[in-house]
Amino acid sequence: MNTKDDATHFAPELHIPNETFNIDFYTKFGATEHFCLRNDDGSIHVAELEINGAIFHVHETMRDALEPISAKGVTSVIGLFVPDVDDLMHKAIRAGATEINPATDHDYGYRQGMFKDPFGHYWQIQKKI
């Protein structure tokens, strides 16, 4: 049997602009910060966060990778399954996200809502209904 630490799982890495000093948005909508490594100037190099067991990282832009602001568009959509779509959508909006699609029940058996975080990443918050 796999434990949480050795089970296969995704951990998306969301790129943020270089010289970003504040990622409080994520903790304001419910993420827990595990660690945050900073550069000599205090800007964020990489941080590990978790939402109800779903781990993700924010990382300063590196190599040929683009973050949504410099790419001038969506670079990926983070699909996050949660017990209460409406609650997390409301928390994200209050924390500074922009609603893209309100939480809606769909014929294919999902309740989904989408928001854009302050760094331009799209999040699809969802649950099976």
Short mmCIF file of C-alpha atoms in Angstrom, two decimals:
data_model
loop_
_atom_site.label_atom_id
_atom_site.label_comp_id
_atom_site.label_asym_id
_atom_site.label_seq_id
_atom_site.Cartn_x
_atom_site.Cartn_y
_atom_site.Cartn_z
CA MET A 1 0.00 0.00 0.00
CA ASN A 2 1.28 3.47 -0.90
CA THR A 3 1.64 6.15 1.70
CA LYS A 4 1.04 9.78 0.83
CA ASP A 5 4.76 10.39 0.32
CA ASP A 6 5.40 7.48 -2.05
CA ALA A 7 2.13 7.47 -4.01
CA THR A 8 2.26 8.67 -7.60
CA HIS A 9 0.67 12.09 -7.92
CA PHE A 10 0.93 15.30 -9.91
CA ALA A 11 2.55 18.41 -8.45
CA PRO A 12 2.14 21.24 -10.98
CA GLU A 13 4.81 23.92 -11.13
CA LEU A 14 3.33 27.34 -11.82
CA HIS A 15 5.80 29.87 -13.09
CA ILE A 16 5.63 33.40 -11.73
CA PRO A 17 7.47 36.49 -12.97
CA ASN A 18 11.04 36.89 -11.79
CA GLU A 19 11.38 39.37 -8.93
CA THR A 20 8.03 38.37 -7.38
CA PHE A 21 8.10 39.05 -3.65
CA ASN A 22 4.56 38.15 -2.57
CA ILE A 23 2.47 35.03 -3.18
CA ASP A 24 0.00 35.63 -0.33
CA PHE A 25 -2.89 35.14 -2.77
CA TYR A 26 -2.46 31.38 -2.49
CA THR A 27 -2.62 31.24 1.30
CA LYS A 28 -5.54 33.70 1.33
CA PHE A 29 -7.68 31.27 -0.66
CA GLY A 30 -6.75 28.28 1.47
CA ALA A 31 -3.33 26.91 0.49
CA THR A 32 -0.81 25.96 3.15
CA GLU A 33 2.78 26.94 2.48
CA HIS A 34 5.26 24.11 3.18
CA PHE A 35 8.36 26.11 2.31
CA CYS A 36 9.48 29.18 0.42
CA LEU A 37 13.05 29.61 -0.81
CA ARG A 38 14.03 33.17 -1.61
CA ASN A 39 16.77 34.68 -3.72
CA ASP A 40 19.38 37.06 -2.24
CA ASP A 41 17.15 40.05 -3.06
CA GLY A 42 14.22 38.49 -1.18
CA SER A 43 12.26 37.55 -4.30
CA ILE A 44 10.74 34.09 -4.50
CA HIS A 45 12.75 31.32 -6.11
CA VAL A 46 10.39 28.43 -5.37
CA ALA A 47 7.61 27.71 -2.88
CA GLU A 48 5.73 24.51 -2.16
CA LEU A 49 2.05 24.83 -1.29
CA GLU A 50 -0.81 22.43 -0.62
CA ILE A 51 -4.58 22.58 -0.87
CA ASN A 52 -6.27 19.69 0.95
CA GLY A 53 -3.49 17.25 0.06
CA ALA A 54 -2.89 18.56 -3.50
CA ILE A 55 0.70 19.80 -3.67
CA PHE A 56 1.85 22.42 -6.18
CA HIS A 57 4.84 24.70 -6.59
CA VAL A 58 5.29 28.29 -7.69
CA HIS A 59 8.68 28.96 -9.24
CA GLU A 60 10.35 31.98 -10.74
CA THR A 61 10.51 31.77 -14.53
CA MET A 62 13.55 29.88 -15.75
CA ARG A 63 15.11 28.71 -19.00
CA ASP A 64 12.66 28.85 -21.93
CA ALA A 65 9.57 28.51 -19.74
CA LEU A 66 6.96 31.24 -19.86
CA GLU A 67 4.53 32.39 -17.24
CA PRO A 68 1.11 33.65 -18.39
CA ILE A 69 1.89 37.38 -18.14
CA SER A 70 4.92 37.32 -20.46
CA ALA A 71 3.28 34.64 -22.66
CA LYS A 72 0.26 36.97 -23.01
CA GLY A 73 -2.12 34.06 -22.52
CA VAL A 74 -3.02 30.90 -20.69
CA THR A 75 -0.13 28.45 -20.37
CA SER A 76 -2.14 25.69 -18.65
CA VAL A 77 -5.32 25.08 -16.67
CA ILE A 78 -4.98 23.60 -13.20
CA GLY A 79 -7.86 21.23 -12.52
CA LEU A 80 -8.45 20.89 -8.78
CA PHE A 81 -11.05 18.51 -7.35
CA VAL A 82 -12.43 19.73 -4.03
CA PRO A 83 -15.37 18.80 -1.77
CA ASP A 84 -17.00 22.28 -2.04
CA VAL A 85 -16.55 24.08 -5.37
CA ASP A 86 -18.52 27.16 -4.35
CA ASP A 87 -16.58 27.68 -1.12
CA LEU A 88 -13.17 27.58 -2.82
CA MET A 89 -14.37 29.76 -5.70
CA HIS A 90 -15.60 32.39 -3.20
CA LYS A 91 -12.32 32.25 -1.24
CA ALA A 92 -10.29 32.69 -4.42
CA ILE A 93 -12.36 35.66 -5.60
CA ARG A 94 -12.10 37.31 -2.16
CA ALA A 95 -8.33 36.72 -2.22
CA GLY A 96 -7.96 38.54 -5.56
CA ALA A 97 -8.76 36.02 -8.32
CA THR A 98 -10.85 36.95 -11.36
CA GLU A 99 -13.85 34.74 -12.06
CA ILE A 100 -13.79 33.24 -15.56
CA ASN A 101 -16.81 30.91 -15.22
CA PRO A 102 -19.12 30.72 -12.20
CA ALA A 103 -19.65 27.37 -10.51
CA THR A 104 -22.17 25.44 -12.60
CA ASP A 105 -23.51 21.88 -12.72
CA HIS A 106 -22.86 20.26 -16.11
CA ASP A 107 -24.65 17.40 -17.90
CA TYR A 108 -21.46 15.33 -17.88
CA GLY A 109 -21.66 15.01 -14.10
CA TYR A 110 -19.31 17.70 -12.81
CA ARG A 111 -19.79 20.95 -10.92
CA GLN A 112 -17.10 23.32 -12.17
CA GLY A 113 -16.06 26.93 -11.85
CA MET A 114 -12.97 28.65 -13.22
CA PHE A 115 -10.89 31.60 -12.05
CA LYS A 116 -7.66 33.33 -13.04
CA ASP A 117 -5.17 33.93 -10.26
CA PRO A 118 -3.19 37.20 -9.99
CA PHE A 119 -0.27 35.63 -11.90
CA GLY A 120 -2.51 34.68 -14.85
CA HIS A 121 -2.89 30.95 -14.10
CA TYR A 122 -6.33 29.46 -14.78
CA TRP A 123 -7.79 27.16 -12.14
CA GLN A 124 -10.78 24.89 -12.82
CA ILE A 125 -12.33 24.03 -9.46
CA GLN A 126 -14.48 20.93 -9.71
CA LYS A 127 -16.17 17.95 -8.16
CA LYS A 128 -18.13 14.99 -9.46
CA ILE A 129 -21.83 15.28 -8.71
#
